[in-house]
DNA sequence: AGCACGCCGACT
DNA sequence: GTCGGCGTGCTC
């Protein structure tokens, strides 16, 4: 007797045991999709996690209804990977399954049934429900589970279906059950017999009275004879509006032409020429050798290359090598909008062997990529973090570009995991290699490299020996004292921009705060406008003329008078990027000043338009939030100014300084990429702050040493492991009590100095939920597992309290 | 997660 | 009297 552990797409602990019926016994394999009944009436697509023959003791296992695949759809490496994720990040396998699979591949009760062809039905042996179902199927051929509910009691549905399947009267229609449909494209051609048998001049004579038809016919025949292997798209004929579909139809009616359909990949692939990559510089060659040596020892690499040092060149070399060995490459990016440059280069080289995968694809497009990966049709996949779950057949290399980027571990989507770390583990299961690349590696990765867990490869110079930009600190306090300021800018900063403009070069101004003013306050009574869903002050957006909550998105109109005391003295405080943009536009009225932030880039193609404007040098100054630190590789940006640099440092987060360093360095990389005369102006009240001083010195080793010392001093990662537990509920006192209680359980098992909190979250209420946090600082190394198990035990104990079941609980490992 | 069951308040 | 709110318990 065989049993299967099944992963269901539910956020429930562990797997579920099902009995494998005899007739499926020889077919079933781990990693296949199966249909299983669950609860009263639901049917889910589950994944076979494990097969065994241990009958469960305290419940009766239900039977697997059917198997959906002929071969495992999830490779064993992926099953291992899921299992690791679930153990390491303390999340459920079901959550991972949901995240990993496009929804068309995990059907729920939409599953269709049909009569088995040639089934001889003996009606006298059927019960009422079975009879109903058979009759319904005779009328309708296909029927889905939701429809069956109309005539069979919910609880009887599964029983009925199972017994009819046992009797071999009905079956699950897999073709219909698969929601995915391939896209077909219409193509046209001149009919074969026309080309073979008929006299062309005669046909053309016939067509003389229909000028357009004749032209169209000639047009098609010309294309076809020019290149007989090329398919002519129907839509292509009508593109310029000269021909209409009626012309084509007339020709078709005369039996001269015909249309035919071909399945088309939903994702357009590159069909242009294929190009060789350029040669490496000396520094790159050295780096490449170091990478090779590390790979030789099966060691992964941290490629630390200063901005525009040409990390991409090294990626390309390694990609090519990997593909030549017959293996596949996964190229991860923090967000898909950054693909532009890398894609262009890879497309030229690899053409149709290149694929893309990210959350913006439609479900069908995802399935298509899924299949192409499964069939090994894609050699290189450029993708975001969710592509870690595709069914790779022989993965050889994973590149994690911009590995420091926080988009690799978004907090909002569950399951919570860091794609950079997960990539290293996934690669391990495939015996593949990993390159983590960044100009500003995360402190954690740098530490791993120092501990020789990763091979550290440093590219210290820009490609073509272009000089790195120069940093200058402007003491804003001094400037203010000597009255050398205009608004938020010192006169020195304004002068530098002027100089850059005079030389016909471009300037970037970074100010990492959205909106116009962060607070609108009544001067008379002190009233400020709060979000009604969150404990957060609304930000004033002048461009949209409204107040916005940056956390839940709520919007309100801007009050003209104080809603409380009706005073008209409303004061704007806290400078946002819109205000910086406004000021700069006023200082340089003759110049083109543009703004780049999520609010101004929301419109379709807004980003592309601005990108082109900057490229064509129509834009003189770009003012923007952190968005401008990515992807803007232009030749004529010479100056980067950061007028309020302090605002980046004083954020309550142990990574704030690291982030500030990364952001400043990334944006500085936009300056002087060609000329080597780039200049970065950092305006601050604290020019003596270590971070600014270290950035100015531009000594990478010292900066990371500083970060590591700070982290060690305050017991933060990478010297400890953090787990953050967040509890949320509508009722403040309820979460408060619950978190106190969880805190006391944790203190029972763990030493006091491991536990911080419970504390109210920085944002006490978000989306109408009050939130409390407990931060655990656990030792790294072999004790970590032991401690984590105690955390798990505590959480289990907490879950036993039924009164707290309604509390939303989230656990962030490696927070 | 999703669903059923059961217990309370506010409606025809 | 019943409809529907959500607290509780259960799913192989």
Short mmCIF file of N, CA and C in Angstrom, two decimals, chain A residues 659-749:
data_model
loop_
_atom_site.label_atom_id
_atom_site.label_comp_id
_atom_site.label_asym_id
_atom_site.label_seq_id
_atom_site.Cartn_x
_atom_site.Cartn_y
_atom_site.Cartn_z
N UNK A 659 22.70 51.70 3.53
CA UNK A 659 21.82 52.12 2.43
C UNK A 659 22.27 53.47 1.87
N UNK A 660 22.57 54.41 2.78
CA UNK A 660 22.99 55.74 2.34
C UNK A 660 24.25 55.62 1.49
N UNK A 661 25.18 54.81 1.97
CA UNK A 661 26.42 54.61 1.22
C UNK A 661 26.13 54.03 -0.16
N UNK A 662 25.26 53.02 -0.18
CA UNK A 662 24.95 52.37 -1.45
C UNK A 662 24.27 53.33 -2.41
N UNK A 663 23.31 54.09 -1.88
CA UNK A 663 22.57 55.01 -2.73
C UNK A 663 23.49 56.10 -3.29
N UNK A 664 24.29 56.68 -2.41
CA UNK A 664 25.19 57.76 -2.85
C UNK A 664 26.18 57.22 -3.89
N UNK A 665 26.73 56.04 -3.61
CA UNK A 665 27.71 55.48 -4.54
C UNK A 665 27.06 55.13 -5.87
N UNK A 666 25.86 54.53 -5.81
CA UNK A 666 25.19 54.15 -7.05
C UNK A 666 24.88 55.38 -7.90
N UNK A 667 24.37 56.43 -7.25
CA UNK A 667 24.01 57.61 -8.04
C UNK A 667 25.27 58.33 -8.53
N UNK A 668 26.32 58.25 -7.74
CA UNK A 668 27.57 58.91 -8.17
C UNK A 668 28.13 58.23 -9.41
N UNK A 669 27.81 56.96 -9.57
CA UNK A 669 28.29 56.23 -10.73
C UNK A 669 27.72 56.74 -12.04
N UNK A 670 26.68 57.58 -11.95
CA UNK A 670 26.09 58.15 -13.16
C UNK A 670 26.96 59.29 -13.71
N UNK A 671 27.84 59.82 -12.90
CA UNK A 671 28.58 61.03 -13.29
C UNK A 671 29.92 60.71 -13.95
N UNK A 672 30.21 61.41 -15.00
CA UNK A 672 31.50 61.33 -15.65
C UNK A 672 31.87 59.96 -16.17
N UNK A 673 30.91 59.24 -16.70
CA UNK A 673 31.16 57.88 -17.16
C UNK A 673 32.11 57.83 -18.34
N UNK A 674 32.10 58.90 -19.12
CA UNK A 674 32.97 58.93 -20.29
C UNK A 674 34.14 59.87 -20.07
N UNK A 675 33.84 61.06 -19.57
CA UNK A 675 34.87 62.09 -19.43
C UNK A 675 35.84 61.79 -18.29
N UNK A 676 35.32 61.12 -17.25
CA UNK A 676 36.16 60.91 -16.07
C UNK A 676 36.25 62.15 -15.20
N UNK A 677 35.42 63.15 -15.51
CA UNK A 677 35.45 64.38 -14.72
C UNK A 677 34.21 64.52 -13.84
N UNK A 678 33.59 63.42 -13.50
CA UNK A 678 32.38 63.47 -12.71
C UNK A 678 32.62 64.07 -11.34
N UNK A 679 31.60 64.78 -10.85
CA UNK A 679 31.74 65.40 -9.53
C UNK A 679 30.48 65.15 -8.71
N UNK A 680 30.67 64.84 -7.43
CA UNK A 680 29.55 64.57 -6.55
C UNK A 680 29.57 65.58 -5.42
N UNK A 681 28.48 66.30 -5.23
CA UNK A 681 28.41 67.27 -4.14
C UNK A 681 27.45 66.76 -3.08
N UNK A 682 27.98 66.61 -1.88
CA UNK A 682 27.14 66.15 -0.78
C UNK A 682 26.98 67.30 0.20
N UNK A 683 25.77 67.80 0.29
CA UNK A 683 25.52 68.93 1.16
C UNK A 683 24.99 68.40 2.49
N UNK A 684 25.64 68.75 3.58
CA UNK A 684 25.26 68.16 4.87
C UNK A 684 25.54 69.11 6.03
N UNK A 685 24.80 68.91 7.10
CA UNK A 685 25.08 69.64 8.35
C UNK A 685 26.23 68.97 9.11
N UNK A 686 26.52 67.72 8.76
CA UNK A 686 27.55 66.96 9.49
C UNK A 686 28.65 66.45 8.57
N UNK A 687 29.43 67.34 8.02
CA UNK A 687 30.46 66.85 7.09
C UNK A 687 31.47 65.93 7.77
N UNK A 688 31.45 65.92 9.10
CA UNK A 688 32.41 65.06 9.80
C UNK A 688 31.88 63.64 10.01
N UNK A 689 30.65 63.41 9.67
CA UNK A 689 30.08 62.08 9.86
C UNK A 689 30.92 61.03 9.14
N UNK A 690 31.19 59.94 9.84
CA UNK A 690 32.10 58.92 9.30
C UNK A 690 31.69 58.46 7.90
N UNK A 691 30.40 58.25 7.72
CA UNK A 691 29.96 57.73 6.43
C UNK A 691 30.33 58.69 5.30
N UNK A 692 30.07 59.98 5.50
CA UNK A 692 30.41 60.95 4.45
C UNK A 692 31.92 61.03 4.25
N UNK A 693 32.65 61.03 5.36
CA UNK A 693 34.10 61.09 5.25
C UNK A 693 34.65 59.90 4.47
N UNK A 694 34.11 58.72 4.79
CA UNK A 694 34.59 57.50 4.13
C UNK A 694 34.22 57.49 2.66
N UNK A 695 33.03 57.99 2.36
CA UNK A 695 32.63 58.04 0.95
C UNK A 695 33.56 58.97 0.20
N UNK A 696 33.87 60.08 0.81
CA UNK A 696 34.76 61.07 0.18
C UNK A 696 36.13 60.45 -0.09
N UNK A 697 36.63 59.70 0.87
CA UNK A 697 37.94 59.05 0.70
C UNK A 697 37.90 58.00 -0.38
N UNK A 698 36.69 57.46 -0.59
CA UNK A 698 36.49 56.44 -1.61
C UNK A 698 37.39 55.24 -1.40
N UNK A 699 37.53 54.84 -0.14
CA UNK A 699 38.34 53.67 0.17
C UNK A 699 37.40 52.55 0.62
N UNK A 700 37.18 51.65 -0.31
CA UNK A 700 36.19 50.60 -0.11
C UNK A 700 36.49 49.76 1.13
N UNK A 701 37.73 49.36 1.28
CA UNK A 701 38.10 48.50 2.40
C UNK A 701 37.75 49.17 3.72
N UNK A 702 38.08 50.46 3.82
CA UNK A 702 37.81 51.18 5.07
C UNK A 702 36.32 51.31 5.33
N UNK A 703 35.55 51.55 4.29
CA UNK A 703 34.11 51.71 4.49
C UNK A 703 33.51 50.44 5.06
N UNK A 704 33.88 49.30 4.44
CA UNK A 704 33.28 48.05 4.93
C UNK A 704 33.80 47.69 6.31
N UNK A 705 35.04 48.07 6.58
CA UNK A 705 35.58 47.83 7.91
C UNK A 705 34.77 48.61 8.94
N UNK A 706 34.44 49.85 8.59
CA UNK A 706 33.64 50.69 9.47
C UNK A 706 32.26 50.06 9.71
N UNK A 707 31.62 49.65 8.63
CA UNK A 707 30.30 49.04 8.78
C UNK A 707 30.37 47.79 9.66
N UNK A 708 31.38 46.96 9.37
CA UNK A 708 31.47 45.70 10.11
C UNK A 708 31.74 45.96 11.59
N UNK A 709 32.57 46.95 11.90
CA UNK A 709 32.83 47.27 13.30
C UNK A 709 31.56 47.71 14.01
N UNK A 710 30.81 48.57 13.33
CA UNK A 710 29.55 49.04 13.92
C UNK A 710 28.58 47.88 14.16
N UNK A 711 28.49 47.02 13.17
CA UNK A 711 27.56 45.89 13.29
C UNK A 711 27.97 44.97 14.44
N UNK A 712 29.27 44.78 14.57
CA UNK A 712 29.76 43.89 15.62
C UNK A 712 29.48 44.50 16.99
N UNK A 713 29.72 45.80 17.07
CA UNK A 713 29.55 46.52 18.34
C UNK A 713 28.11 46.41 18.83
N UNK A 714 27.15 46.53 17.93
CA UNK A 714 25.75 46.54 18.35
C UNK A 714 25.05 45.20 18.11
N UNK A 715 25.84 44.17 17.88
CA UNK A 715 25.31 42.82 17.70
C UNK A 715 24.25 42.74 16.61
N UNK A 716 24.62 43.19 15.46
CA UNK A 716 23.73 43.09 14.31
C UNK A 716 24.34 42.16 13.27
N UNK A 717 23.55 41.71 12.28
CA UNK A 717 24.11 40.87 11.23
C UNK A 717 25.27 41.60 10.55
N UNK A 718 26.24 40.91 10.05
CA UNK A 718 26.34 39.45 9.93
C UNK A 718 26.86 38.76 11.19
N UNK A 719 26.97 39.47 12.30
CA UNK A 719 27.51 38.83 13.50
C UNK A 719 26.46 38.10 14.31
N UNK A 720 25.20 38.45 14.08
CA UNK A 720 24.12 37.70 14.69
C UNK A 720 23.11 37.37 13.60
N UNK A 721 22.16 36.51 13.93
CA UNK A 721 21.05 36.23 13.01
C UNK A 721 19.81 36.88 13.58
N UNK A 722 19.09 37.61 12.76
CA UNK A 722 17.90 38.28 13.25
C UNK A 722 16.64 37.52 12.81
N UNK A 723 15.71 37.43 13.72
CA UNK A 723 14.36 36.98 13.36
C UNK A 723 13.39 38.00 13.93
N UNK A 724 12.54 38.49 13.07
CA UNK A 724 11.59 39.47 13.55
C UNK A 724 10.19 38.88 13.46
N UNK A 725 9.47 38.99 14.55
CA UNK A 725 8.09 38.47 14.58
C UNK A 725 7.15 39.66 14.68
N UNK A 726 6.21 39.71 13.79
CA UNK A 726 5.29 40.84 13.77
C UNK A 726 3.87 40.33 13.98
N UNK A 727 3.16 40.94 14.91
CA UNK A 727 1.78 40.56 15.18
C UNK A 727 0.87 41.73 14.82
N UNK A 728 -0.24 41.42 14.17
CA UNK A 728 -1.16 42.48 13.75
C UNK A 728 -2.60 42.12 14.08
N UNK A 729 -3.35 43.12 14.44
CA UNK A 729 -4.77 42.90 14.68
C UNK A 729 -5.49 44.25 14.70
N UNK A 730 -6.79 44.19 14.42
CA UNK A 730 -7.60 45.41 14.43
C UNK A 730 -7.66 46.01 15.82
N UNK A 731 -7.68 45.16 16.83
CA UNK A 731 -7.83 45.67 18.19
C UNK A 731 -6.47 45.83 18.86
N UNK A 732 -6.22 47.06 19.25
CA UNK A 732 -4.93 47.41 19.82
C UNK A 732 -4.62 46.59 21.07
N UNK A 733 -5.58 46.55 22.00
CA UNK A 733 -5.27 45.86 23.26
C UNK A 733 -5.08 44.36 23.06
N UNK A 734 -5.77 43.82 22.07
CA UNK A 734 -5.64 42.38 21.82
C UNK A 734 -4.24 42.01 21.31
N UNK A 735 -3.75 42.72 20.32
CA UNK A 735 -2.38 42.43 19.85
C UNK A 735 -1.38 42.72 20.92
N UNK A 736 -1.63 43.79 21.67
CA UNK A 736 -0.71 44.16 22.73
C UNK A 736 -0.57 42.99 23.71
N UNK A 737 -1.70 42.47 24.17
CA UNK A 737 -1.67 41.34 25.12
C UNK A 737 -1.01 40.13 24.47
N UNK A 738 -1.41 39.85 23.24
CA UNK A 738 -0.86 38.68 22.55
C UNK A 738 0.65 38.76 22.43
N UNK A 739 1.14 39.94 22.08
CA UNK A 739 2.59 40.05 21.88
C UNK A 739 3.33 39.97 23.23
N UNK A 740 2.70 40.51 24.27
CA UNK A 740 3.31 40.34 25.61
C UNK A 740 3.41 38.85 25.94
N UNK A 741 2.33 38.15 25.60
CA UNK A 741 2.28 36.73 25.90
C UNK A 741 3.35 35.96 25.11
N UNK A 742 3.43 36.25 23.82
CA UNK A 742 4.45 35.59 22.99
C UNK A 742 5.85 35.91 23.52
N UNK A 743 6.02 37.18 23.93
CA UNK A 743 7.30 37.59 24.51
C UNK A 743 7.64 36.74 25.73
N UNK A 744 6.63 36.49 26.56
CA UNK A 744 6.92 35.74 27.78
C UNK A 744 7.25 34.28 27.47
N UNK A 745 6.60 33.72 26.44
CA UNK A 745 6.95 32.35 26.05
C UNK A 745 8.39 32.29 25.55
N UNK A 746 8.72 33.25 24.70
CA UNK A 746 10.08 33.27 24.15
C UNK A 746 11.12 33.41 25.26
N UNK A 747 10.80 34.22 26.25
CA UNK A 747 11.75 34.43 27.34
C UNK A 747 11.91 33.18 28.19
N UNK A 748 10.89 32.32 28.13
CA UNK A 748 10.98 31.06 28.86
C UNK A 748 12.09 30.18 28.26
N UNK A 749 12.25 30.26 26.92
CA UNK A 749 13.18 29.36 26.25
C UNK A 749 14.52 29.99 25.88
#
